Amino acid sequence: MLYATLTLLAVLLVAGVLKRLGAKAVYSTALLLSVLLSLVANFGLGQNYFYNLIPGMHDGGLCISNRVAYFIIGDGLLTQARFRIAFERSVWITLLLIVAYAAAKIAESKTERSKSPSRLTRYQ
C-alpha cells in the first residue's frame, strides 16, 4: 500500500509541475511515469515470487526478498499464493496503464493536430 501511495503522489506531482510549466503532453507523460513505476513493482514482485519458489535459495521459510515487494506486500501473512496474486495483479495493472498511455498519447496527438493550422491556410 505504501508503494501505491508514493507512486500516486509522484505521478500527481509530476503532472502538476508539467501542467504548471505549460507542457503539451501532461497526461501521457504522467502515465508513462506510472508505467515505469509499475514495471519496477513488477520486477520486484516477480523476483520475490520466484525467489520463494526455489527452496534452496533461502533458509526455508517464506520471506520478502526486496524492498519494493516489502512496500507493496507488507508484514501480513506471507504465503506463496499471496506473492503470486500480488505479482499477477501488478502485471494486469501495468498492462492497463500501457493501454491508457497509448490512448492518452493518441488523444493528445489528435488535439495537438486540431490546434495547429492546416497547410492550406498557411500558404495563402
PDB file of C-alpha atoms in Angstrom:
ATOM      1  CA  MET A   1       0.000   0.000   0.000  1.00  0.00           C
ATOM      2  CA  LEU A   2       2.899   2.336   0.750  1.00  0.00           C
ATOM      3  CA  TYR A   3       4.314   1.854  -2.750  1.00  0.00           C
ATOM      4  CA  ALA A   4       0.950   2.649  -4.375  1.00  0.00           C
ATOM      5  CA  THR A   5       0.588   5.798  -2.293  1.00  0.00           C
ATOM      6  CA  LEU A   6       4.110   7.025  -3.057  1.00  0.00           C
ATOM      7  CA  THR A   7       3.676   6.217  -6.751  1.00  0.00           C
ATOM      8  CA  LEU A   8       0.377   8.074  -6.953  1.00  0.00           C
ATOM      9  CA  LEU A   9       1.875  11.100  -5.194  1.00  0.00           C
ATOM     10  CA  ALA A  10       4.873  11.110  -7.545  1.00  0.00           C
ATOM     11  CA  VAL A  11       2.693  10.897 -10.651  1.00  0.00           C
ATOM     12  CA  LEU A  12       0.353  13.646  -9.442  1.00  0.00           C
ATOM     13  CA  LEU A  13       3.304  15.856  -8.511  1.00  0.00           C
ATOM     14  CA  VAL A  14       4.922  15.414 -11.925  1.00  0.00           C
ATOM     15  CA  ALA A  15       1.593  16.043 -13.690  1.00  0.00           C
ATOM     16  CA  GLY A  16       1.028  19.192 -11.630  1.00  0.00           C
ATOM     17  CA  VAL A  17       4.508  20.530 -12.347  1.00  0.00           C
ATOM     18  CA  LEU A  18       4.198  19.790 -16.058  1.00  0.00           C
ATOM     19  CA  LYS A  19       0.786  21.439 -16.246  1.00  0.00           C
ATOM     20  CA  ARG A  20       2.092  24.490 -14.404  1.00  0.00           C
ATOM     21  CA  LEU A  21       5.047  24.724 -16.797  1.00  0.00           C
ATOM     22  CA  GLY A  22       2.673  24.571 -19.763  1.00  0.00           C
ATOM     23  CA  ALA A  23       3.795  21.245 -21.202  1.00  0.00           C
ATOM     24  CA  LYS A  24       1.755  19.864 -24.086  1.00  0.00           C
ATOM     25  CA  ALA A  25       1.728  16.147 -23.195  1.00  0.00           C
ATOM     26  CA  VAL A  26       0.921  16.245 -19.480  1.00  0.00           C
ATOM     27  CA  TYR A  27      -1.316  13.188 -19.279  1.00  0.00           C
ATOM     28  CA  SER A  28       0.756  10.869 -21.445  1.00  0.00           C
ATOM     29  CA  THR A  29       3.930  11.869 -19.600  1.00  0.00           C
ATOM     30  CA  ALA A  30       2.311  11.214 -16.229  1.00  0.00           C
ATOM     31  CA  LEU A  31       1.010   7.869 -17.491  1.00  0.00           C
ATOM     32  CA  LEU A  32       4.450   6.981 -18.843  1.00  0.00           C
ATOM     33  CA  LEU A  33       5.904   7.632 -15.392  1.00  0.00           C
ATOM     34  CA  SER A  34       3.231   5.429 -13.847  1.00  0.00           C
ATOM     35  CA  VAL A  35       4.034   2.660 -16.362  1.00  0.00           C
ATOM     36  CA  LEU A  36       7.717   2.858 -15.438  1.00  0.00           C
ATOM     37  CA  LEU A  37       6.982   2.756 -11.708  1.00  0.00           C
ATOM     38  CA  SER A  38       4.580  -0.128 -12.294  1.00  0.00           C
ATOM     39  CA  LEU A  39       7.325  -2.009 -14.133  1.00  0.00           C
ATOM     40  CA  VAL A  40       9.581  -1.523 -11.104  1.00  0.00           C
ATOM     41  CA  ALA A  41       6.827  -3.075  -8.995  1.00  0.00           C
ATOM     42  CA  ASN A  42       6.516  -5.960 -11.488  1.00  0.00           C
ATOM     43  CA  PHE A  43      10.212  -6.719 -11.307  1.00  0.00           C
ATOM     44  CA  GLY A  44      10.248  -6.524  -7.517  1.00  0.00           C
ATOM     45  CA  LEU A  45       7.161  -8.699  -7.049  1.00  0.00           C
ATOM     46  CA  GLY A  46       8.261 -11.162  -9.727  1.00  0.00           C
ATOM     47  CA  GLN A  47      11.704 -11.516  -8.192  1.00  0.00           C
ATOM     48  CA  ASN A  48      10.139 -12.033  -4.775  1.00  0.00           C
ATOM     49  CA  TYR A  49       7.644 -14.623  -6.043  1.00  0.00           C
ATOM     50  CA  PHE A  50      10.199 -16.670  -7.970  1.00  0.00           C
ATOM     51  CA  TYR A  51      12.766 -16.365  -5.164  1.00  0.00           C
ATOM     52  CA  ASN A  52      10.319 -18.034  -2.776  1.00  0.00           C
ATOM     53  CA  LEU A  53       9.501 -20.818  -5.248  1.00  0.00           C
ATOM     54  CA  ILE A  54      13.068 -22.151  -5.071  1.00  0.00           C
ATOM     55  CA  PRO A  55      13.626 -23.706  -1.621  1.00  0.00           C
ATOM     56  CA  GLY A  56      17.427 -23.786  -1.896  1.00  0.00           C
ATOM     57  CA  MET A  57      17.699 -20.014  -2.335  1.00  0.00           C
ATOM     58  CA  HIS A  58      16.868 -19.110   1.272  1.00  0.00           C
ATOM     59  CA  ASP A  59      16.712 -20.608   4.769  1.00  0.00           C
ATOM     60  CA  GLY A  60      13.466 -22.492   4.216  1.00  0.00           C
ATOM     61  CA  GLY A  61      10.682 -20.153   5.297  1.00  0.00           C
ATOM     62  CA  LEU A  62       8.970 -17.618   3.109  1.00  0.00           C
ATOM     63  CA  CYS A  63      10.423 -14.134   3.119  1.00  0.00           C
ATOM     64  CA  ILE A  64      10.204 -10.876   1.237  1.00  0.00           C
ATOM     65  CA  SER A  65      13.368 -10.603  -0.792  1.00  0.00           C
ATOM     66  CA  ASN A  66      13.461  -6.898  -1.753  1.00  0.00           C
ATOM     67  CA  ARG A  67      12.263  -3.514  -0.555  1.00  0.00           C
ATOM     68  CA  VAL A  68       9.843  -2.897  -3.400  1.00  0.00           C
ATOM     69  CA  ALA A  69       7.976  -6.110  -2.625  1.00  0.00           C
ATOM     70  CA  TYR A  70       8.031  -5.228   1.074  1.00  0.00           C
ATOM     71  CA  PHE A  71       6.471  -1.811   0.384  1.00  0.00           C
ATOM     72  CA  ILE A  72       3.711  -3.495  -1.641  1.00  0.00           C
ATOM     73  CA  ILE A  73       3.044  -6.673   0.359  1.00  0.00           C
ATOM     74  CA  GLY A  74       3.835  -5.508   3.879  1.00  0.00           C
ATOM     75  CA  ASP A  75       4.158  -7.569   7.047  1.00  0.00           C
ATOM     76  CA  GLY A  76       0.979  -9.625   6.836  1.00  0.00           C
ATOM     77  CA  LEU A  77       0.610 -13.344   6.360  1.00  0.00           C
ATOM     78  CA  LEU A  78       3.293 -14.469   3.906  1.00  0.00           C
ATOM     79  CA  THR A  79       2.210 -17.224   1.534  1.00  0.00           C
ATOM     80  CA  GLN A  80       3.239 -18.195  -1.973  1.00  0.00           C
ATOM     81  CA  ALA A  81      -0.364 -17.653  -3.078  1.00  0.00           C
ATOM     82  CA  ARG A  82      -0.264 -14.092  -1.768  1.00  0.00           C
ATOM     83  CA  PHE A  83       3.033 -13.449  -3.580  1.00  0.00           C
ATOM     84  CA  ARG A  84       1.578 -14.870  -6.823  1.00  0.00           C
ATOM     85  CA  ILE A  85      -1.633 -12.830  -6.542  1.00  0.00           C
ATOM     86  CA  ALA A  86       0.324  -9.617  -5.900  1.00  0.00           C
ATOM     87  CA  PHE A  87       2.561 -10.323  -8.904  1.00  0.00           C
ATOM     88  CA  GLU A  88      -0.381 -11.128 -11.203  1.00  0.00           C
ATOM     89  CA  ARG A  89      -2.300  -8.015 -10.156  1.00  0.00           C
ATOM     90  CA  SER A  90       0.777  -5.929 -10.774  1.00  0.00           C
ATOM     91  CA  VAL A  91       1.124  -7.330 -14.288  1.00  0.00           C
ATOM     92  CA  TRP A  92      -2.548  -6.571 -15.063  1.00  0.00           C
ATOM     93  CA  ILE A  93      -2.246  -3.041 -13.685  1.00  0.00           C
ATOM     94  CA  THR A  94       0.824  -2.466 -15.843  1.00  0.00           C
ATOM     95  CA  LEU A  95      -0.985  -3.704 -18.955  1.00  0.00           C
ATOM     96  CA  LEU A  96      -3.925  -1.391 -18.229  1.00  0.00           C
ATOM     97  CA  LEU A  97      -1.557   1.543 -17.721  1.00  0.00           C
ATOM     98  CA  ILE A  98       0.141   0.800 -21.048  1.00  0.00           C
ATOM     99  CA  VAL A  99      -3.240   0.858 -22.808  1.00  0.00           C
ATOM    100  CA  ALA A 100      -4.148   4.101 -21.001  1.00  0.00           C
ATOM    101  CA  TYR A 101      -0.791   5.605 -22.019  1.00  0.00           C
ATOM    102  CA  ALA A 102      -1.390   4.711 -25.667  1.00  0.00           C
ATOM    103  CA  ALA A 103      -4.902   6.166 -25.541  1.00  0.00           C
ATOM    104  CA  ALA A 104      -3.651   9.377 -23.919  1.00  0.00           C
ATOM    105  CA  LYS A 105      -0.859   9.697 -26.473  1.00  0.00           C
ATOM    106  CA  ILE A 106      -3.328   9.274 -29.348  1.00  0.00           C
ATOM    107  CA  ALA A 107      -5.790  11.748 -27.820  1.00  0.00           C
ATOM    108  CA  GLU A 108      -3.067  14.324 -27.194  1.00  0.00           C
ATOM    109  CA  SER A 109      -1.718  13.987 -30.728  1.00  0.00           C
ATOM    110  CA  LYS A 110      -5.227  14.465 -32.163  1.00  0.00           C
ATOM    111  CA  THR A 111      -5.871  17.576 -30.087  1.00  0.00           C
ATOM    112  CA  GLU A 112      -2.432  18.923 -30.982  1.00  0.00           C
ATOM    113  CA  ARG A 113      -3.128  18.298 -34.670  1.00  0.00           C
ATOM    114  CA  SER A 114      -6.501  20.020 -34.477  1.00  0.00           C
ATOM    115  CA  LYS A 115      -4.978  23.085 -32.816  1.00  0.00           C
ATOM    116  CA  SER A 116      -2.227  23.513 -35.398  1.00  0.00           C
ATOM    117  CA  PRO A 117      -3.106  25.460 -38.553  1.00  0.00           C
ATOM    118  CA  SER A 118      -3.626  23.426 -41.710  1.00  0.00           C
ATOM    119  CA  ARG A 119      -1.159  23.558 -44.566  1.00  0.00           C
ATOM    120  CA  LEU A 120      -3.678  25.182 -46.865  1.00  0.00           C
ATOM    121  CA  THR A 121      -4.241  28.214 -44.660  1.00  0.00           C
ATOM    122  CA  ARG A 122      -0.534  28.632 -44.007  1.00  0.00           C
ATOM    123  CA  TYR A 123       0.385  29.394 -47.640  1.00  0.00           C
ATOM    124  CA  GLN A 124      -2.462  31.744 -48.546  1.00  0.00           C
TER     125      GLN A 124
END
